[in-house]
Short mmCIF file of C-alpha atoms and ligand atoms in Angstrom, two decimals:
data_model
loop_
_atom_site.label_atom_id
_atom_site.label_comp_id
_atom_site.label_asym_id
_atom_site.label_seq_id
_atom_site.Cartn_x
_atom_site.Cartn_y
_atom_site.Cartn_z
CA MET A 135 277.43 42.72 144.52
CA ARG A 136 278.88 45.75 145.78
CA ASP A 137 277.70 46.71 149.10
CA ARG A 138 277.74 50.42 148.72
CA ALA A 139 276.97 52.31 145.84
CA GLU A 140 276.69 56.48 145.29
CA VAL A 141 273.24 55.57 143.32
CA VAL A 142 271.24 52.49 143.46
CA ILE A 143 268.90 52.15 140.37
CA ILE A 144 266.03 49.67 140.70
CA GLY A 145 265.01 48.36 137.46
CA ALA A 146 267.33 47.26 134.68
CA GLY A 147 264.83 47.85 131.89
CA ILE A 148 265.11 50.39 129.16
CA MET A 149 264.63 53.20 131.61
CA GLY A 150 266.96 52.30 133.98
CA LEU A 151 269.88 51.24 132.05
CA ALA A 152 269.79 54.39 130.07
CA ILE A 153 269.78 56.69 133.26
CA ALA A 154 272.67 54.45 134.60
CA TYR A 155 274.33 54.98 131.02
CA ASN A 156 273.95 58.87 130.96
CA LEU A 157 275.17 59.32 134.60
CA ALA A 158 278.51 57.59 133.73
CA ARG A 159 278.72 58.90 130.41
CA HIS A 160 278.06 62.56 131.28
CA HIS A 161 278.22 63.28 134.73
CA GLY A 162 281.03 61.24 135.65
CA VAL A 163 278.55 58.98 138.39
CA ARG A 164 280.01 55.64 138.04
CA ASP A 165 279.67 54.16 141.10
CA VAL A 166 276.20 53.18 140.43
CA VAL A 167 274.19 49.76 140.76
CA VAL A 168 270.88 48.62 138.83
CA VAL A 169 269.29 45.79 140.45
CA ASP A 170 266.83 43.83 138.52
CA GLN A 171 264.48 40.93 140.03
CA GLY A 172 264.70 38.93 136.78
CA TYR A 173 266.80 38.72 133.55
CA LEU A 174 267.60 41.74 130.84
CA CYS A 175 264.68 42.40 128.98
CA GLY A 176 262.25 40.43 131.36
CA GLY A 177 260.21 43.76 131.84
CA ALA A 178 258.36 45.58 129.06
CA SER A 179 261.60 46.55 127.69
CA GLY A 180 261.90 43.21 126.25
CA ARG A 181 258.47 42.66 125.15
CA ASN A 182 257.47 45.91 123.43
CA GLY A 183 256.58 46.56 119.50
CA GLY A 184 259.74 48.90 119.10
CA GLY A 185 257.69 51.88 117.70
CA VAL A 186 259.55 55.07 117.76
CA ARG A 187 257.52 58.10 116.75
CA ALA A 188 257.24 61.98 117.20
CA GLN A 189 253.53 62.02 116.50
CA PHE A 190 251.91 63.43 119.74
CA SER A 191 249.55 66.17 120.39
CA THR A 192 251.87 68.27 122.83
CA GLU A 193 254.89 70.33 122.26
CA GLU A 194 256.61 68.77 124.99
CA ASN A 195 256.12 65.36 123.84
CA ILE A 196 256.86 65.92 120.18
CA ASN A 197 260.26 67.62 121.17
CA LEU A 198 261.37 64.78 123.47
CA MET A 199 260.54 62.09 120.95
CA ARG A 200 262.08 64.04 118.23
CA GLU A 201 265.18 64.26 120.11
CA SER A 202 264.92 60.49 120.99
CA ILE A 203 264.72 59.76 117.13
CA ARG A 204 267.96 61.57 116.77
CA ILE A 205 269.70 59.43 119.79
CA CYS A 206 268.08 56.17 117.89
CA ARG A 207 270.08 57.01 114.68
CA ASP A 208 273.41 57.59 116.63
CA PHE A 209 272.97 54.67 118.87
CA ALA A 210 275.20 52.59 116.55
CA THR A 211 278.10 54.88 116.54
CA GLU A 212 278.05 55.84 120.21
CA LEU A 213 277.17 52.31 121.87
CA GLY A 214 278.72 49.93 119.05
CA VAL A 215 275.46 48.10 118.66
CA ASN A 216 273.05 47.91 115.47
CA VAL A 217 269.58 48.46 116.86
CA TRP A 218 268.13 48.02 113.33
CA PHE A 219 266.29 51.16 113.29
CA ARG A 220 264.12 51.61 110.31
CA GLN A 221 262.41 54.61 109.61
CA GLY A 222 259.62 53.96 107.44
CA GLY A 223 257.24 56.52 109.18
CA TYR A 224 253.75 55.86 111.31
CA LEU A 225 250.80 55.85 109.36
CA PHE A 226 248.21 56.95 112.01
CA LEU A 227 243.95 55.86 110.85
CA VAL A 228 240.57 57.60 112.11
CA ARG A 229 237.54 56.22 111.39
CA ASP A 230 235.46 59.10 112.38
CA GLU A 231 234.86 62.82 112.39
CA ALA A 232 236.17 63.13 115.96
CA GLY A 233 239.27 61.25 115.00
CA ARG A 234 240.06 63.16 112.20
CA ARG A 235 239.79 66.83 114.28
CA ARG A 236 242.28 65.10 116.74
CA LEU A 237 244.72 64.04 113.82
CA GLU A 238 244.49 67.64 112.72
CA ALA A 239 245.00 69.11 115.83
CA SER A 240 248.10 67.12 116.60
CA ALA A 241 249.31 67.54 113.23
CA ALA A 242 249.08 71.32 113.69
CA VAL A 243 251.04 71.00 116.67
CA GLN A 244 253.90 68.72 115.10
CA ASN A 245 254.23 71.24 112.14
CA ARG A 246 254.71 73.96 114.27
CA CYS A 247 257.48 72.17 116.14
CA GLY A 248 259.09 71.68 112.67
CA LEU A 249 257.99 67.96 111.85
CA PRO A 250 256.64 67.13 108.34
CA THR A 251 253.32 65.56 109.40
CA ARG A 252 250.78 65.33 106.52
CA ILE A 253 247.21 64.79 106.83
CA LEU A 254 246.11 62.14 104.13
CA THR A 255 242.73 60.86 102.50
CA ALA A 256 242.35 57.16 102.53
CA ARG A 257 243.31 57.22 99.19
CA GLU A 258 246.79 58.93 99.90
CA ALA A 259 247.05 56.68 102.83
CA GLN A 260 246.75 53.71 100.40
CA ALA A 261 249.61 55.25 98.21
CA ILE A 262 251.75 54.89 101.09
CA VAL A 263 250.79 51.08 102.12
CA PRO A 264 249.24 49.80 98.68
CA ASP A 265 247.74 46.59 100.63
CA LEU A 266 245.61 48.90 102.82
CA SER A 267 242.08 48.71 103.29
CA THR A 268 240.39 52.17 102.66
CA GLU A 269 236.95 51.03 103.91
CA GLY A 270 235.94 53.05 107.12
CA VAL A 271 239.02 55.25 107.05
CA VAL A 272 237.92 58.87 107.19
CA ALA A 273 241.52 60.22 107.38
CA ALA A 274 245.34 59.16 108.16
CA ALA A 275 248.33 60.98 109.52
CA PHE A 276 251.64 60.31 108.05
CA ASN A 277 255.22 61.54 109.58
CA PRO A 278 258.06 59.75 107.49
CA ASP A 279 260.62 60.26 110.32
CA ASP A 280 259.19 58.01 112.67
CA GLY A 281 260.32 54.29 112.82
CA VAL A 282 260.80 51.03 114.67
CA VAL A 283 263.79 49.55 116.56
CA PHE A 284 264.50 45.83 117.77
CA PRO A 285 264.57 46.80 121.25
CA TRP A 286 266.65 43.91 122.67
CA PRO A 287 270.18 45.15 121.09
CA PHE A 288 269.04 48.72 122.59
CA ILE A 289 268.89 47.57 126.10
CA TRP A 290 272.13 45.41 125.66
CA GLY A 291 273.90 48.67 124.16
CA TYR A 292 272.71 50.54 127.31
CA SER A 293 273.80 47.83 129.59
CA GLN A 294 277.27 47.02 128.00
CA GLY A 295 278.00 50.74 127.75
CA ALA A 296 277.07 51.32 131.40
CA GLU A 297 279.33 48.35 132.50
CA ARG A 298 282.27 49.73 130.63
CA LEU A 299 282.02 53.12 132.27
CA GLY A 300 282.21 51.59 135.76
CA ALA A 301 278.46 50.77 136.71
CA GLU A 302 277.31 47.36 137.83
CA ILE A 303 274.09 45.53 136.61
CA ALA A 304 272.91 43.18 139.31
CA THR A 305 270.24 40.89 137.58
CA PHE A 306 268.34 38.37 139.47
CA THR A 307 268.44 40.79 142.75
CA LYS A 308 265.22 41.64 144.23
CA VAL A 309 264.53 44.90 146.14
CA VAL A 310 262.72 43.59 149.17
CA GLY A 311 263.08 46.63 151.51
CA PHE A 312 264.83 49.79 152.15
CA GLU A 313 266.72 50.93 155.22
CA THR A 314 265.82 54.38 156.20
CA ARG A 315 266.70 57.25 158.92
CA GLY A 316 264.03 59.65 159.09
CA ARG A 317 263.43 61.06 155.44
CA ALA A 318 266.71 59.71 154.44
CA ILE A 319 267.42 56.34 152.80
CA GLU A 320 270.56 54.28 154.25
CA GLY A 321 270.48 51.07 152.46
CA VAL A 322 268.40 49.23 149.47
CA VAL A 323 267.66 45.78 151.02
CA THR A 324 267.70 42.96 148.08
CA SER A 325 267.39 39.10 148.23
CA ARG A 326 271.23 38.86 147.37
CA GLY A 327 272.25 41.40 150.49
CA THR A 328 271.88 45.43 151.16
CA ILE A 329 273.62 47.86 149.15
CA LYS A 330 274.36 50.82 151.19
CA THR A 331 273.37 54.14 149.39
CA SER A 332 271.52 57.10 149.96
CA ARG A 333 270.29 57.94 146.63
CA VAL A 334 267.77 55.72 144.67
CA VAL A 335 266.16 55.96 141.27
CA ASN A 336 262.55 54.05 141.03
CA ALA A 337 262.77 52.92 137.30
CA ALA A 338 260.76 49.78 138.05
CA GLY A 339 258.04 50.12 135.51
CA ALA A 340 254.91 48.85 136.20
CA TRP A 341 256.32 47.47 139.51
CA SER A 342 257.32 50.75 140.58
CA PRO A 343 253.89 51.52 142.98
CA GLY A 344 255.06 48.40 145.03
CA ILE A 345 258.55 49.59 145.26
CA ALA A 346 257.50 53.03 146.27
CA ARG A 347 254.79 51.83 148.88
CA MET A 348 257.96 50.24 150.81
CA LEU A 349 258.87 53.82 151.33
CA GLY A 350 255.33 54.85 152.15
CA VAL A 351 255.05 56.91 148.85
CA GLU A 352 251.45 55.92 146.79
CA LEU A 353 251.66 56.25 143.44
CA PRO A 354 248.78 56.11 140.93
CA ASN A 355 250.11 54.03 138.20
CA LYS A 356 248.66 50.89 137.22
CA PRO A 357 249.93 47.79 135.36
CA HIS A 358 248.06 46.60 132.47
CA ARG A 359 248.74 43.68 130.51
CA HIS A 360 249.28 44.22 126.72
CA GLU A 361 249.21 41.51 124.34
CA ILE A 362 251.31 41.39 121.21
CA CYS A 363 252.38 38.63 118.22
CA ALA A 364 254.74 38.12 115.27
CA SER A 365 254.04 36.51 112.24
CA GLU A 366 256.47 34.47 109.88
CA PRO A 367 259.01 36.55 107.95
CA LEU A 368 257.52 38.00 104.77
CA LYS A 369 259.14 39.68 101.97
CA PRO A 370 259.45 43.59 102.67
CA PHE A 371 256.11 45.27 101.70
CA LEU A 372 254.88 47.26 104.54
CA GLY A 373 257.06 50.74 105.12
CA PRO A 374 255.28 52.37 107.95
CA LEU A 375 253.97 51.30 111.28
CA VAL A 376 250.28 51.46 110.91
CA ALA A 377 248.21 52.50 113.82
CA ASP A 378 244.52 52.67 113.99
CA LEU A 379 243.38 54.75 116.90
CA SER A 380 239.86 53.70 116.96
CA ASN A 381 240.61 50.18 118.10
CA GLY A 382 244.14 50.51 119.49
CA LEU A 383 245.36 48.08 116.35
CA TYR A 384 248.99 48.46 115.37
CA PHE A 385 251.34 46.60 112.93
CA SER A 386 254.91 47.02 111.65
CA GLN A 387 257.26 44.96 109.56
CA SER A 388 260.15 44.16 111.49
CA MET A 389 263.82 44.13 109.61
CA ARG A 390 263.56 40.36 109.76
CA GLY A 391 260.27 40.47 107.61
CA GLU A 392 257.64 39.51 110.49
CA ILE A 393 254.53 41.47 110.98
CA VAL A 394 254.85 42.48 114.85
CA GLY A 395 251.64 44.00 116.39
CA GLY A 396 248.69 44.10 118.86
CA VAL A 397 245.39 45.69 119.68
CA SER A 398 243.83 47.16 122.52
CA ASN A 399 241.62 44.90 124.89
CA ASP A 400 239.48 46.72 127.28
CA ASP A 401 238.60 43.48 128.90
CA VAL A 402 241.81 43.03 130.75
CA PRO A 403 241.59 44.03 134.09
CA HIS A 404 244.46 45.94 135.84
CA GLY A 405 247.50 43.86 137.50
CA LEU A 406 250.83 42.44 136.88
CA ASP A 407 250.19 39.56 134.40
CA HIS A 408 252.46 38.29 131.57
CA GLY A 409 249.83 36.26 130.25
CA SER A 410 248.71 35.25 126.63
CA SER A 411 245.10 34.69 125.38
CA HIS A 412 243.28 33.42 122.29
CA ARG A 413 240.79 36.26 122.91
CA PHE A 414 243.48 38.63 121.98
CA LEU A 415 244.64 36.51 118.81
CA ALA A 416 240.64 36.76 117.53
CA LEU A 417 240.40 40.62 118.17
CA TYR A 418 243.87 41.06 116.77
CA ALA A 419 242.77 38.94 113.84
CA LYS A 420 239.68 40.64 113.31
CA ALA A 421 241.28 44.19 113.04
CA ILE A 422 244.11 43.54 111.27
CA LEU A 423 242.29 41.41 108.27
CA ALA A 424 239.91 44.75 108.27
CA ALA A 425 242.85 47.11 107.89
CA CYS A 426 245.04 44.69 105.90
CA PRO A 427 243.29 41.75 104.23
CA ARG A 428 246.19 40.47 102.25
CA LEU A 429 247.48 39.45 105.84
CA GLY A 430 244.82 37.00 106.35
CA SER A 431 246.71 33.89 105.25
CA VAL A 432 249.73 34.95 107.08
CA LYS A 433 250.90 32.14 110.18
CA VAL A 434 251.46 33.65 114.01
CA MET A 435 254.86 32.22 115.20
CA ARG A 436 254.77 33.76 118.44
CA GLN A 437 252.70 35.64 120.95
CA TRP A 438 253.45 37.27 124.50
CA SER A 439 252.44 40.08 126.36
CA GLY A 440 254.18 42.85 128.84
CA CYS A 441 252.58 45.66 130.99
CA TYR A 442 251.75 48.89 130.39
CA ASP A 443 252.46 51.41 133.03
CA LEU A 444 249.54 53.62 133.40
CA THR A 445 248.99 56.88 134.80
CA PRO A 446 245.69 58.71 135.21
CA ASP A 447 246.50 61.64 132.72
CA ALA A 448 248.61 59.70 130.12
CA ASN A 449 252.04 61.54 131.22
CA PRO A 450 254.74 59.89 133.11
CA ILE A 451 255.54 60.38 136.75
CA VAL A 452 259.36 61.85 137.13
CA GLY A 453 261.20 63.51 139.56
CA PHE A 454 261.44 63.77 143.45
CA VAL A 455 258.95 62.94 145.89
CA ASP A 456 258.14 65.20 148.89
CA GLU A 457 257.90 62.40 151.42
CA VAL A 458 261.45 60.79 151.50
CA ASP A 459 264.98 62.47 150.41
CA ASP A 460 266.75 61.60 147.02
CA PHE A 461 264.19 59.08 145.87
CA VAL A 462 263.98 60.01 142.20
CA GLN A 463 260.42 58.45 140.25
CA ALA A 464 261.05 57.50 136.66
CA SER A 465 257.99 55.57 135.64
CA GLY A 466 254.43 55.91 134.31
CA PHE A 467 255.58 55.78 130.57
CA MET A 468 252.16 54.25 129.27
CA GLY A 469 252.95 52.57 126.25
CA HIS A 470 255.41 54.72 124.83
CA GLY A 471 258.40 54.40 127.39
CA PHE A 472 261.09 52.57 125.35
CA MET A 473 260.79 55.57 122.70
CA ILE A 474 261.04 58.03 125.47
CA ALA A 475 263.77 56.47 127.51
CA PRO A 476 267.04 57.56 125.08
CA VAL A 477 266.01 61.35 125.86
CA MET A 478 264.63 60.58 129.51
CA GLY A 479 267.90 58.94 130.04
CA ARG A 480 269.88 61.89 129.78
CA LEU A 481 267.47 64.34 131.57
CA VAL A 482 266.76 61.80 134.61
CA ALA A 483 270.49 61.39 135.25
CA GLU A 484 271.02 65.35 134.76
CA LEU A 485 268.43 65.52 137.39
CA VAL A 486 270.02 62.81 139.84
CA ALA A 487 273.32 64.17 139.22
CA THR A 488 272.72 67.82 139.86
CA ARG A 489 269.44 67.90 141.89
CA ALA A 490 268.55 70.40 139.43
CA VAL A 491 264.73 69.97 138.86
CA SER A 492 263.84 71.40 135.34
CA PRO A 493 260.23 72.88 134.51
CA LEU A 494 259.30 69.81 132.64
CA PHE A 495 260.03 67.64 135.99
CA GLU A 496 258.15 70.29 138.13
CA ARG A 497 255.10 69.56 135.78
CA TRP A 498 255.47 65.41 135.82
CA ASN A 499 256.28 65.23 139.38
CA LEU A 500 254.05 63.09 141.40
CA ARG A 501 252.39 65.96 143.30
CA ARG A 502 250.20 67.11 140.45
CA PHE A 503 248.00 64.38 141.14
CA ARG A 504 247.09 65.59 144.74
CA GLU A 505 247.09 69.42 143.72
CA GLY A 506 244.56 68.31 140.43
CA LYS A 507 246.93 69.73 137.96
CA LEU A 508 246.54 66.83 135.41
CA LEU A 509 248.16 67.08 132.29
CA ARG A 510 246.96 65.88 128.64
CA GLU A 511 248.14 63.61 125.68
CA THR A 512 245.67 62.60 122.99
CA MET A 513 248.11 60.54 120.73
CA ILE A 514 248.11 57.34 122.62
CA ILE A 515 247.77 53.75 121.06
CA GLY A 516 246.48 50.70 122.92
C1 FAD B 763 253.11 44.80 124.33
C2 FAD B 763 253.54 46.14 124.36
C3 FAD B 763 253.92 46.98 123.41
C4 FAD B 763 254.69 48.42 123.56
N1 FAD B 763 255.21 48.77 122.42
C5 FAD B 763 255.64 49.94 122.69
C6 FAD B 763 256.42 50.73 121.69
O1 FAD B 763 256.27 50.26 120.33
N2 FAD B 763 257.25 51.78 121.54
C7 FAD B 763 257.14 52.38 122.72
O2 FAD B 763 258.11 52.97 123.23
N3 FAD B 763 256.95 51.53 124.09
C8 FAD B 763 256.24 50.40 123.75
N4 FAD B 763 255.59 49.39 125.08
C9 FAD B 763 256.14 50.25 126.69
C10 FAD B 763 257.52 49.92 126.64
O3 FAD B 763 257.90 48.62 126.42
C11 FAD B 763 257.55 50.75 128.25
O4 FAD B 763 256.85 51.87 128.54
C12 FAD B 763 259.01 50.93 128.50
O5 FAD B 763 259.96 49.48 128.36
C13 FAD B 763 259.29 50.68 130.18
O6 FAD B 763 260.61 50.74 130.14
P1 FAD B 763 260.81 50.88 131.85
O7 FAD B 763 262.62 50.51 132.01
O8 FAD B 763 260.35 51.89 132.65
O9 FAD B 763 260.19 49.32 132.67
P2 FAD B 763 260.60 48.14 132.34
O10 FAD B 763 261.43 47.47 131.25
O11 FAD B 763 259.51 46.98 132.73
O12 FAD B 763 261.52 47.58 133.42
C14 FAD B 763 261.39 47.69 134.79
C15 FAD B 763 262.21 46.31 135.49
O13 FAD B 763 262.19 46.47 137.05
C16 FAD B 763 262.17 45.36 137.55
N5 FAD B 763 261.75 45.08 139.01
C17 FAD B 763 260.42 45.07 139.05
N6 FAD B 763 260.32 44.93 140.33
C18 FAD B 763 261.56 45.05 141.02
C19 FAD B 763 262.25 44.56 142.33
N7 FAD B 763 261.18 44.73 143.43
N8 FAD B 763 263.57 44.46 142.36
C20 FAD B 763 264.41 44.72 141.43
N9 FAD B 763 263.82 44.74 139.92
C21 FAD B 763 262.46 44.91 139.95
C22 FAD B 763 261.51 44.46 136.45
O14 FAD B 763 262.03 43.01 136.61
C23 FAD B 763 261.99 44.80 135.05
O15 FAD B 763 262.96 44.64 134.32
C24 FAD B 763 254.97 48.54 125.30
C25 FAD B 763 254.62 47.92 125.81
C26 FAD B 763 253.96 46.52 125.66
C27 FAD B 763 253.75 45.85 126.93
#
């Protein structure tokens, strides 16, 4: 492992790798080491549902996600890796009038941004997913451009792309401390030695508060275990990813035919935990059978979990911090960090390379929690 680097990125999840790739590709910053305490795909980036959507409630998130979808479409051409991107749309369901108002308000913003999102009756939703039960469904929203990817090749694509351009990806290398002088970072201390550097990106996802604390910076994001499972492969029958905003149920069919899905479980306490439970399977089975009774006879093949990285206002923490020089945060991406990473990798790389703070990163700065300038996003699953 290199013992000095222009930039050290902590965390080789989708965020850290996308930033490393874009630093090299668009800014010529190739002397970069990405360190990870484990293996590639060991964090949330290797454990998620692969959903990619632009159906959000703020113009900011809608436009960012639309750009991410465009990058997903071009990913194989740019990076030579097939990420199995399938645009079957996202079908959101709501079961009460408040939910309908929330969907309608979000769809209006999406339409203003140029998205073809439509509000549907339960019957119209059933025309898109014939196996859907309409019982209790008050309204739905559908955007045909949303879709799903297979997360692992996405990680491999960025990792290999960054390495080809000169970055080093150091797995099984845990950050345990920092060398500092006043406000300046002088080195990152790892389980495999110290890397001299003055510029660090904290892309450690649900672990990012622990990294920041080593430098005396307190982040308000909290890890929260989310369980997920995959069924045996079935013949293709399900076009969109179906998401029920009333209970956090979501499920989609992968390119291999598996039904991959999860559901909210509010009883899980905050904390770093990758355990799996029968309780989740019971909650999921109840919710998915109500939404799609046909799946009752399908076998569950695998279940696993990962950590959402939750912030108090459901928006990320990105940008420089006031306490330490050249220490960039890129975390707090909730349950939608995978889909935002393609565009975020570009924007954070630009921030690191140029130090020019955009209005977006002013709003997403850590300082907003101290100043009481909390943001809002209502289209959150789970
Ligand atoms: C069950 C589940 C389903 C999800 N579904 C979706 C979805 O459909 N669509 C979507 O967009 N998002 C989804 N998400 C969220 C998404 O997976 C995350 O937002 C995203 O992967 C975060 O990426 P990241 O790179 O910030 O973090 P991670 O992928 O968690 O990477 C952080 C890395 O930091 C490393 N690290 C931690 N501490 C240290 C240390 N001390 N030293 C070195 N390295 C360290 C970790 O090993 C880890 O690899 C889901 C998440 C879960 C758990």
